[in-house]
CSV table of C-alpha atoms in Angstrom, one decimal:
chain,number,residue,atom,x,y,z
A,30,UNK,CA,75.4,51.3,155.3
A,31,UNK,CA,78.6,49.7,154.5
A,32,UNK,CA,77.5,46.4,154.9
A,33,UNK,CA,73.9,47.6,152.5
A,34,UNK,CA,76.5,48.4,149.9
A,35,UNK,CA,78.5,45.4,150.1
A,36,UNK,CA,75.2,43.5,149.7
A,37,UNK,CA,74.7,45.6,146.3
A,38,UNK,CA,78.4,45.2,145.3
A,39,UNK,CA,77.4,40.9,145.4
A,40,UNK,CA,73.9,41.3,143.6
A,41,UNK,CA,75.8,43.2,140.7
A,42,UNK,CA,78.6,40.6,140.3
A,43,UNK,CA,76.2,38.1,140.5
A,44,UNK,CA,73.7,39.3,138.0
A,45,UNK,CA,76.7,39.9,135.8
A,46,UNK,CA,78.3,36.2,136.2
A,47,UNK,CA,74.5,34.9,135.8
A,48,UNK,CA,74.1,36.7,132.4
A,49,UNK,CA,76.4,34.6,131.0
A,50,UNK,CA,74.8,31.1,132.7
A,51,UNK,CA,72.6,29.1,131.6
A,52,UNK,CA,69.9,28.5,134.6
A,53,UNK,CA,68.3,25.6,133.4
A,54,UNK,CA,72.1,24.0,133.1
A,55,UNK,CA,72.8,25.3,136.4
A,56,UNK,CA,69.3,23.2,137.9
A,57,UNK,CA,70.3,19.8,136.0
A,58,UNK,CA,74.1,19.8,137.4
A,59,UNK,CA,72.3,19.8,141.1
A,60,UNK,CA,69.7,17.5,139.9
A,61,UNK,CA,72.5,14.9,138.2
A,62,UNK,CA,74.9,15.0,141.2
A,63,UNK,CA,76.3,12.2,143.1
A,64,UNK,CA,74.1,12.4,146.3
A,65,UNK,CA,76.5,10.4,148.1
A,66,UNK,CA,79.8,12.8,147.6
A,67,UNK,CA,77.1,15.6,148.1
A,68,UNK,CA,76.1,14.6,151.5
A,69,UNK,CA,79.7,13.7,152.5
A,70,UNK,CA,81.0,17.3,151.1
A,71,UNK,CA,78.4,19.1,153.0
A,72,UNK,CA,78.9,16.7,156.2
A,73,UNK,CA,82.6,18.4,156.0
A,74,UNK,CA,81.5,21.6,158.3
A,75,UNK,CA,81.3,19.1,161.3
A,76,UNK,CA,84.9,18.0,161.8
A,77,UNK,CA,85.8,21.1,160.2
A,78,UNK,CA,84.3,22.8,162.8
A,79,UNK,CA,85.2,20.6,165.7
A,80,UNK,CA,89.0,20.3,164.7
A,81,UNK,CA,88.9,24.6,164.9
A,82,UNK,CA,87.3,24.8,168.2
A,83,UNK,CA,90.0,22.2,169.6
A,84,UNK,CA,92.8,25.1,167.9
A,85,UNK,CA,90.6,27.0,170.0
A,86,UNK,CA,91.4,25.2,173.1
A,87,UNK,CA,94.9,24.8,172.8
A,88,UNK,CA,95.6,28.6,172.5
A,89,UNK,CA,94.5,29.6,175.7
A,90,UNK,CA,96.4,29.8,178.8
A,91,UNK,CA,96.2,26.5,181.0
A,92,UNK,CA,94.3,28.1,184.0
A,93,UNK,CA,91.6,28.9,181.8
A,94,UNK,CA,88.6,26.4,181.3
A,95,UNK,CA,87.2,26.4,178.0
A,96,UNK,CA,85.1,23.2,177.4
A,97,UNK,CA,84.7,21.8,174.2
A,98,UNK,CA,80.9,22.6,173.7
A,99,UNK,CA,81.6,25.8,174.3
A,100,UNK,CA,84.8,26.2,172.2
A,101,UNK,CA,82.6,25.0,169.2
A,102,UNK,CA,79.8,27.6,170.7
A,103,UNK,CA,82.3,30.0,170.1
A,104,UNK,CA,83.0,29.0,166.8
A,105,UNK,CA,79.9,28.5,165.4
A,106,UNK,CA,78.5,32.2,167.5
A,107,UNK,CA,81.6,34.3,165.6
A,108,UNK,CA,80.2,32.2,161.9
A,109,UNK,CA,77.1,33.7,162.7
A,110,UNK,CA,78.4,37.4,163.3
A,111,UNK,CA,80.3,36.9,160.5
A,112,UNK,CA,77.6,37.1,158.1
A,113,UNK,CA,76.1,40.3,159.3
A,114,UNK,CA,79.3,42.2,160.5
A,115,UNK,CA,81.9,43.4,157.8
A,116,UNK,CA,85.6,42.8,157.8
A,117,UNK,CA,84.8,39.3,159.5
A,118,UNK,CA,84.8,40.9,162.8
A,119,UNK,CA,82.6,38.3,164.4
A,120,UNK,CA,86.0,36.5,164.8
A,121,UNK,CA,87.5,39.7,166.9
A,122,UNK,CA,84.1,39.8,168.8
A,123,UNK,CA,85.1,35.9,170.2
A,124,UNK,CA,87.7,37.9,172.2
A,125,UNK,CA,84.6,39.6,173.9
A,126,UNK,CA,83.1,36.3,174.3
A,127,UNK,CA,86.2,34.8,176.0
A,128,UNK,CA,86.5,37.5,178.5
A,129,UNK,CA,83.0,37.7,179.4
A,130,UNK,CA,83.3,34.7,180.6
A,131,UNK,CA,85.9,34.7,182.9
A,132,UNK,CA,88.8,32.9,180.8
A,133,UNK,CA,91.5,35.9,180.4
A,134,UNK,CA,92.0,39.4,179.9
A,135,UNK,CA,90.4,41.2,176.9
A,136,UNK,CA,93.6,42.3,175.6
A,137,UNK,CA,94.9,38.7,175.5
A,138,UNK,CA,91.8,37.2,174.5
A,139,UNK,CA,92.1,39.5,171.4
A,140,UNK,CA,95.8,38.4,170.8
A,141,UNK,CA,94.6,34.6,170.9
A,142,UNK,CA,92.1,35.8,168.1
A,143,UNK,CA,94.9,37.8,166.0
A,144,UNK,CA,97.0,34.7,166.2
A,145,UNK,CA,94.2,32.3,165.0
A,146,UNK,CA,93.1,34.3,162.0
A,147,UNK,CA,97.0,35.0,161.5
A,148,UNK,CA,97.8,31.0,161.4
A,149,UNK,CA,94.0,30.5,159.0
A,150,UNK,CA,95.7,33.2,156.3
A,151,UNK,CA,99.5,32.0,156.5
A,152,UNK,CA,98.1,28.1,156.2
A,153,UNK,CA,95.9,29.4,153.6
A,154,UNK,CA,99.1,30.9,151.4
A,155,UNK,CA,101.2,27.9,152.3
A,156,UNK,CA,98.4,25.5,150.2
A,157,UNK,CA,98.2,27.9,147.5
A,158,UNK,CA,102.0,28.5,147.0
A,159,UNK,CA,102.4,24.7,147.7
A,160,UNK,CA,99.5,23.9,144.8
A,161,UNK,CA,100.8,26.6,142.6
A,162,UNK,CA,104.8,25.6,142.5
A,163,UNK,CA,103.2,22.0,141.1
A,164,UNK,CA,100.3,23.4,138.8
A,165,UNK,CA,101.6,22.5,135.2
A,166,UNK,CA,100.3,25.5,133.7
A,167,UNK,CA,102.1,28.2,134.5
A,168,UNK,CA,101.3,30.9,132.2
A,169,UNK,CA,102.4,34.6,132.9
A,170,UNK,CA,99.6,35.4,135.6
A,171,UNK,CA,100.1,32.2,137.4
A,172,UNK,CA,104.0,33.2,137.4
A,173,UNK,CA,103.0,36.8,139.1
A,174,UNK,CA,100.1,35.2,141.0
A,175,UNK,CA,102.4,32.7,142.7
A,176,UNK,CA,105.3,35.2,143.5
A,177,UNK,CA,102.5,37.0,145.0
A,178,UNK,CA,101.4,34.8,147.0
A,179,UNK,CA,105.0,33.6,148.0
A,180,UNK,CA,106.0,37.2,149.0
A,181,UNK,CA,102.3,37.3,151.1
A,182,UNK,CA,103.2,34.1,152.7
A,183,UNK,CA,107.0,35.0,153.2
A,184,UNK,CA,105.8,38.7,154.9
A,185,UNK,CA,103.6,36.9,156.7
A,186,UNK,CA,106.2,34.4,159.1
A,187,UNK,CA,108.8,37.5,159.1
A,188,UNK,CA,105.7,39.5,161.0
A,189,UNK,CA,104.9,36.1,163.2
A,190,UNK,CA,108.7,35.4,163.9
A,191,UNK,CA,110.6,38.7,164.3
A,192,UNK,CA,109.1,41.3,166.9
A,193,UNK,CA,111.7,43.7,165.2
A,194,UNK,CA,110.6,43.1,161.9
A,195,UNK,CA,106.9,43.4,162.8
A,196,UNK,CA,107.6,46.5,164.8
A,197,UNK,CA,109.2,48.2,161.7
A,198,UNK,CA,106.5,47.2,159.6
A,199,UNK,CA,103.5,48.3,162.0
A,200,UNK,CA,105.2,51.8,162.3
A,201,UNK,CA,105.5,52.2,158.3
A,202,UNK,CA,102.7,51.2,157.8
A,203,UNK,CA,101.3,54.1,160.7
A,204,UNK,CA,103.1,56.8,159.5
A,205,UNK,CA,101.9,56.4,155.9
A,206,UNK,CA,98.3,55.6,156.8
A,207,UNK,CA,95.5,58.2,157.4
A,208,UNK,CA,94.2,59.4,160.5
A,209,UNK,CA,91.3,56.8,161.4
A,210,UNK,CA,93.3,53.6,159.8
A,211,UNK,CA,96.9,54.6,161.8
A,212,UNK,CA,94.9,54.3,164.7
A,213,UNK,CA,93.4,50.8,164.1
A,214,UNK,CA,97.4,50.3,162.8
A,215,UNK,CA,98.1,50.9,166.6
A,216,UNK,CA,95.8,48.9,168.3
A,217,UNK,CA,96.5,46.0,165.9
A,218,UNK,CA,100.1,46.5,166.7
A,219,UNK,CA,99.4,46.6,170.3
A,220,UNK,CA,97.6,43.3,170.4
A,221,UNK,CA,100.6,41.6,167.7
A,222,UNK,CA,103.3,42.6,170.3
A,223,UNK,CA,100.9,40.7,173.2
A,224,UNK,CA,100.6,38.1,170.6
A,225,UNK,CA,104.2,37.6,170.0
A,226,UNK,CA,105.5,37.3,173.6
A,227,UNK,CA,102.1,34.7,174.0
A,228,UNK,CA,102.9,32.5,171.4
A,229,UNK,CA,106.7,32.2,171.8
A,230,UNK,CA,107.0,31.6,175.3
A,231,UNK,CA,105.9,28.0,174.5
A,232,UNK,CA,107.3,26.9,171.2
A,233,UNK,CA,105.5,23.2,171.8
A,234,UNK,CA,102.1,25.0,172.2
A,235,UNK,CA,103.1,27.2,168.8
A,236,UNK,CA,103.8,24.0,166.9
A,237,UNK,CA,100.8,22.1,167.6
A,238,UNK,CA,98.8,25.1,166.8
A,239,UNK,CA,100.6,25.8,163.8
A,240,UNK,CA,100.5,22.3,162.3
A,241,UNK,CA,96.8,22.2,163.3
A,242,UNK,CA,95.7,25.3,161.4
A,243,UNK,CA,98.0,23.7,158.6
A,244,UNK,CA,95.6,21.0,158.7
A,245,UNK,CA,92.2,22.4,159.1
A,246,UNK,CA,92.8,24.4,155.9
A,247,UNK,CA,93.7,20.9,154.4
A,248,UNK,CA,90.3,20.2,155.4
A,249,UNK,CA,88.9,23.2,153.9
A,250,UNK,CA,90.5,22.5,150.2
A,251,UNK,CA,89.4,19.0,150.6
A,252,UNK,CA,86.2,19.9,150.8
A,253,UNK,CA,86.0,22.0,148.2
A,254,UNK,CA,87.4,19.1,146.2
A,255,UNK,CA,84.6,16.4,147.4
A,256,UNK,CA,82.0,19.4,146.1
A,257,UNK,CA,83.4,18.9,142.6
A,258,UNK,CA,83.4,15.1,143.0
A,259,UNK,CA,79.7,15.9,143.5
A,260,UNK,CA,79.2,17.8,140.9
A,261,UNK,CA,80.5,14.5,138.9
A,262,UNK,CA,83.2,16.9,137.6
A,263,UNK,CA,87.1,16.5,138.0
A,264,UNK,CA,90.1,18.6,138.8
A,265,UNK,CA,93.6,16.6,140.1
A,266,UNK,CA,93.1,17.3,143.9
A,267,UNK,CA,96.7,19.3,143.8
A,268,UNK,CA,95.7,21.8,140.4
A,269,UNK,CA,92.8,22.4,143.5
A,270,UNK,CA,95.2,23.1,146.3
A,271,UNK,CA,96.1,25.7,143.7
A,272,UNK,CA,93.3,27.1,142.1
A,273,UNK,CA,90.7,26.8,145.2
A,274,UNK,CA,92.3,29.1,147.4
A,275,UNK,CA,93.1,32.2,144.9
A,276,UNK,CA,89.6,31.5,145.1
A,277,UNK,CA,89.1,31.9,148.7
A,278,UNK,CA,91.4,34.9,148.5
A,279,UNK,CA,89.7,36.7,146.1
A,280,UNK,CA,86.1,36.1,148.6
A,281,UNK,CA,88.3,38.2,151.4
A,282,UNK,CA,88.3,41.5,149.1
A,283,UNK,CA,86.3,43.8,151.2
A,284,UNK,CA,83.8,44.6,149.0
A,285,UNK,CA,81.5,41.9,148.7
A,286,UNK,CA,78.7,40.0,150.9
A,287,UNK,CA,80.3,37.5,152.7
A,288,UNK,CA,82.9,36.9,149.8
A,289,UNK,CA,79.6,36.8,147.7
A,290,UNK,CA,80.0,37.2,143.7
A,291,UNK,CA,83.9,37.8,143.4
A,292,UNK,CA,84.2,34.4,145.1
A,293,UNK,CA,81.6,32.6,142.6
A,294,UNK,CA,83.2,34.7,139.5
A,295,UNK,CA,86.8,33.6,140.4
A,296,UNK,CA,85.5,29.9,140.5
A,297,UNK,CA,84.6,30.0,137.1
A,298,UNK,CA,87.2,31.8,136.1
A,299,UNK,CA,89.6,29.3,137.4
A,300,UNK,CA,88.3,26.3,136.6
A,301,UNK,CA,87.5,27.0,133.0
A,302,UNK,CA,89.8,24.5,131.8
A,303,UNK,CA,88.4,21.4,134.0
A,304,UNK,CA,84.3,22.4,133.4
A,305,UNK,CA,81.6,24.4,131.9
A,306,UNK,CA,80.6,27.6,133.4
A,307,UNK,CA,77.0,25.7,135.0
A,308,UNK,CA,79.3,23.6,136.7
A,309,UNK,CA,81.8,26.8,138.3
A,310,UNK,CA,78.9,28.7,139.6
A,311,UNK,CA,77.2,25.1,140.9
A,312,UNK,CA,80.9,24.9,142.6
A,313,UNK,CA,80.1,28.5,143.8
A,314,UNK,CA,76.6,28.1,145.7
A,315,UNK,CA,78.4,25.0,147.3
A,316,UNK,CA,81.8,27.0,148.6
A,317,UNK,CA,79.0,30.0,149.9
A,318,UNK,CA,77.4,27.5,151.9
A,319,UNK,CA,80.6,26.6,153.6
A,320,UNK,CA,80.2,30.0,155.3
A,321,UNK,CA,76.1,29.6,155.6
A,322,UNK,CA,76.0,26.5,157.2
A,323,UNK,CA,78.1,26.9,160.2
A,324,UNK,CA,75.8,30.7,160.5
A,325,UNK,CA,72.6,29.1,161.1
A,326,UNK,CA,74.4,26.4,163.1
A,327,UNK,CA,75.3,29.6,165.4
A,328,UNK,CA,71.9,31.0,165.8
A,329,UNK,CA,70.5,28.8,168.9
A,330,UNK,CA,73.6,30.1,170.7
A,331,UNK,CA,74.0,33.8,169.6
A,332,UNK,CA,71.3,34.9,172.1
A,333,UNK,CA,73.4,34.2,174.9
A,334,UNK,CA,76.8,36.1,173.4
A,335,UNK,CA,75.0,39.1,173.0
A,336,UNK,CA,76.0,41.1,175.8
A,337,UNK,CA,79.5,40.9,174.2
A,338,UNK,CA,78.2,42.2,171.2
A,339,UNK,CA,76.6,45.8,173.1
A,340,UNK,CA,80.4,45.8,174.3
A,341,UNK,CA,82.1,45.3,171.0
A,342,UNK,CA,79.5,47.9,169.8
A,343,UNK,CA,80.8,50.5,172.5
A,344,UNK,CA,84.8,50.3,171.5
A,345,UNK,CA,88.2,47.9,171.3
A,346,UNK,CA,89.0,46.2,174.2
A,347,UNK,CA,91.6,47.9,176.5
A,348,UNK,CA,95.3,47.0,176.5
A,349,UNK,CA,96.4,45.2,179.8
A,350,UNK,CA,99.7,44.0,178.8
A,351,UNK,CA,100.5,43.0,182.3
A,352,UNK,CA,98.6,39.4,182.1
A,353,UNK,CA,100.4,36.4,180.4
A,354,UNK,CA,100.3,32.4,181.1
């Protein structure tokens, strides 16, 4: 139902944003692009994808054998899920994956996964803050948009570096919640104490991760950049490190398809001052099939996942705190 609504929530923005369009604009900025930059942007997912399924590799323990085709299985299975499971919980469900197959425990696989998607957002925050300290127009929002994102990003390390802090912080944040979210407050704080003692008992495996997330979502805002090189429009690449991920950001508000409409109406939003409104939802389509691509690139693999799915289906894994490297 949730996700039926969400679905709706997209159509409406859309239909909205599109009222304002004009369609037969929208068809000659695809027809005029550059073909070239076009292929090359779209070509993007591959590396993209391969450089996140080495992450992949490096986070888990050394006994455990996970081969690169399967690490970029993995990948492209949870891009998949992703699409037709809310709150982007195809990513939590690779933590089924993993310990289906033998690597580790499901209460460390899970950790691994709460540390990837916690390096994705804080590497995320780092490019915007980075892009917005240098954007030359900083009018009032962009002051409280980048303090925002600076406090998000500074919240952020304090969780991943201090246990103490974090362990405040979860326990606010349960005694303030309601019933059913405390108690998805507990198992997240669960699986972030796990994660801390994993990640910090090698600092040399925590930097290369770190820096490698750091880099991927370079990858990410650079391809967001060639799409507007393909759209034969221009932004200055760092005004993109700014603007392209309060984009991003504003496609992770759960109440949307996939990021869906709030995603496409932030692009045009932002970019007002560099092209027309054609061009922002063009640069739209392109950023949704960032997220498409790698889905039906997941498909020929999904079939043989799904017997993690009927467990995810069935409840969280359980805690075994016991198992480390």
């Amino acid at each position: 139902m949730k996700r039926f609504v969400s679905i709706l929530v997209s159509l409406g923005i859309l239909a909205l944003l599109y009222r304002r369009i004009d369609l037969a604009g929208l068809l000659q900025v695809f027809q005029t692009c550059d073909r070239t930059w076009m292929a090359i942007s779209l070509a993007m997912v591959i590396p993209i994808t391969g450089v996140t399924a080495w992450r992949l590799q490096q986070l888990m323990p050394p006994k455990a054998a996970l081969g690169v085709g399967e690490a970029n299985r993995l990948i492209l299975a949870a891009s998949t899920l992703n699409m037709v499971l809310p709150s982007k919980m195809g990513d939590i469900i690779k933590a089924y994956f993993m310990r289906d197959r033998g690597h580790l425990s499901g209460s460390l696989s899970l950790s691994i996964v709460v540390f990837e998607k916690t390096c994705d957002m804080l590497s995320l925050l780092l490019w915007c803050a980075f892009g917005l300290l240098l954007y030359p127009y900083k009018d009032a929002w962009f002051v409280l948009m980048t303090a925002g994102i600076i406090g998000g990003l500074a919240l952020g390390l304090l969780l991943l570096g201090s246990k103490g802090f974090a362990k405040l912080f979860f326990g606010t944040a349960r005694r303030l919640a309601p019933g059913k979210v405390a108690e998805k407050v507990h198992r997240l704080q669960a699986s972030w104490g796990e994660m801390h003692d994993y990640i910090w008992c090698d600092r040399t495996q925590l930097l290369r991760v770190s820096f490698t997330s750091v880099f991927i979502w370079f990858l990410h805002l650079l391809q967001i950049w060639f799409f507007i090189l393909a759209l034969k429009a221009w932004t200055p690449f760092l005004t993109n490190l700014a603007l392209s991920p309060l984009a991003i950001l504003a496609g992770l508000l759960p109440l949307t398809f996939a990021g869906v409409g709030t995603r496409d109406a932030a692009l045009v939003f932002l970019y007002s001052s560099y092209f027309d409104e054609a061009t922002g939802a063009a640069l739209g389509l392109l950023c949704t099939s960032r997220y498409f691509l790698p889905a039906i690139g997941g498909l020929p693999f999904l079939s043989q996942y799904m017997t993690a799915v009927n467990a995810f289906r069935k409840g969280p894994p359980r805690l075994n705190l016991g198992q480390r490297r």
